[in-house]
């Protein structure tokens, strides 16, 4: 329910979101990761849904991949830590 507000904050801090509509799809229990980003959607583990919103940082991390990883990427895998580091910072 707070996704539009989080997206507004990210856009104010970074640049406008370049991909149109953004969604989060909750995956079945067999999904092996916390989240997996794509420019238009994050595929997220069902374990991210908590009543206390304690896992919202994972959703924000995946959202910021729209800037660091989808808009700007690494030249090679040696620099992959830059994408993950910037997303973790956000």
Tab-separated table of C-alpha atoms in Angstrom, residues 23-53:
chain	number	residue	atom	x	y	z
A	23	UNK	CA	4.453	-3.906	-9.583
A	24	UNK	CA	5.394	-6.556	-7.053
A	25	UNK	CA	4.270	-10.129	-7.691
A	26	UNK	CA	4.243	-12.491	-4.707
A	27	UNK	CA	5.570	-15.879	-5.737
A	28	UNK	CA	4.724	-19.346	-4.377
A	29	UNK	CA	6.736	-20.903	-1.519
A	30	UNK	CA	8.999	-22.692	-4.007
A	31	UNK	CA	10.486	-19.332	-5.116
A	32	UNK	CA	14.106	-19.568	-3.892
A	33	UNK	CA	15.029	-15.860	-3.406
A	34	UNK	CA	13.779	-12.951	-1.330
A	35	UNK	CA	13.250	-10.945	-4.503
A	36	UNK	CA	14.256	-10.800	-8.147
A	37	UNK	CA	14.028	-7.544	-10.055
A	38	UNK	CA	12.914	-6.774	-13.538
A	39	UNK	CA	12.414	-3.212	-14.840
A	40	UNK	CA	8.612	-3.438	-14.524
A	41	UNK	CA	8.109	-5.889	-11.688
A	42	UNK	CA	9.729	-7.506	-8.693
A	43	UNK	CA	9.106	-11.175	-8.137
A	44	UNK	CA	9.077	-11.517	-4.359
A	45	UNK	CA	9.006	-14.325	-1.838
A	46	UNK	CA	5.809	-14.766	0.128
A	47	UNK	CA	7.960	-14.377	3.265
A	48	UNK	CA	8.214	-10.625	2.575
A	49	UNK	CA	4.586	-10.153	3.612
A	50	UNK	CA	4.652	-9.366	7.309
A	51	UNK	CA	2.163	-7.495	9.438
A	52	UNK	CA	4.863	-5.243	10.850
A	53	UNK	CA	6.365	-4.342	7.431
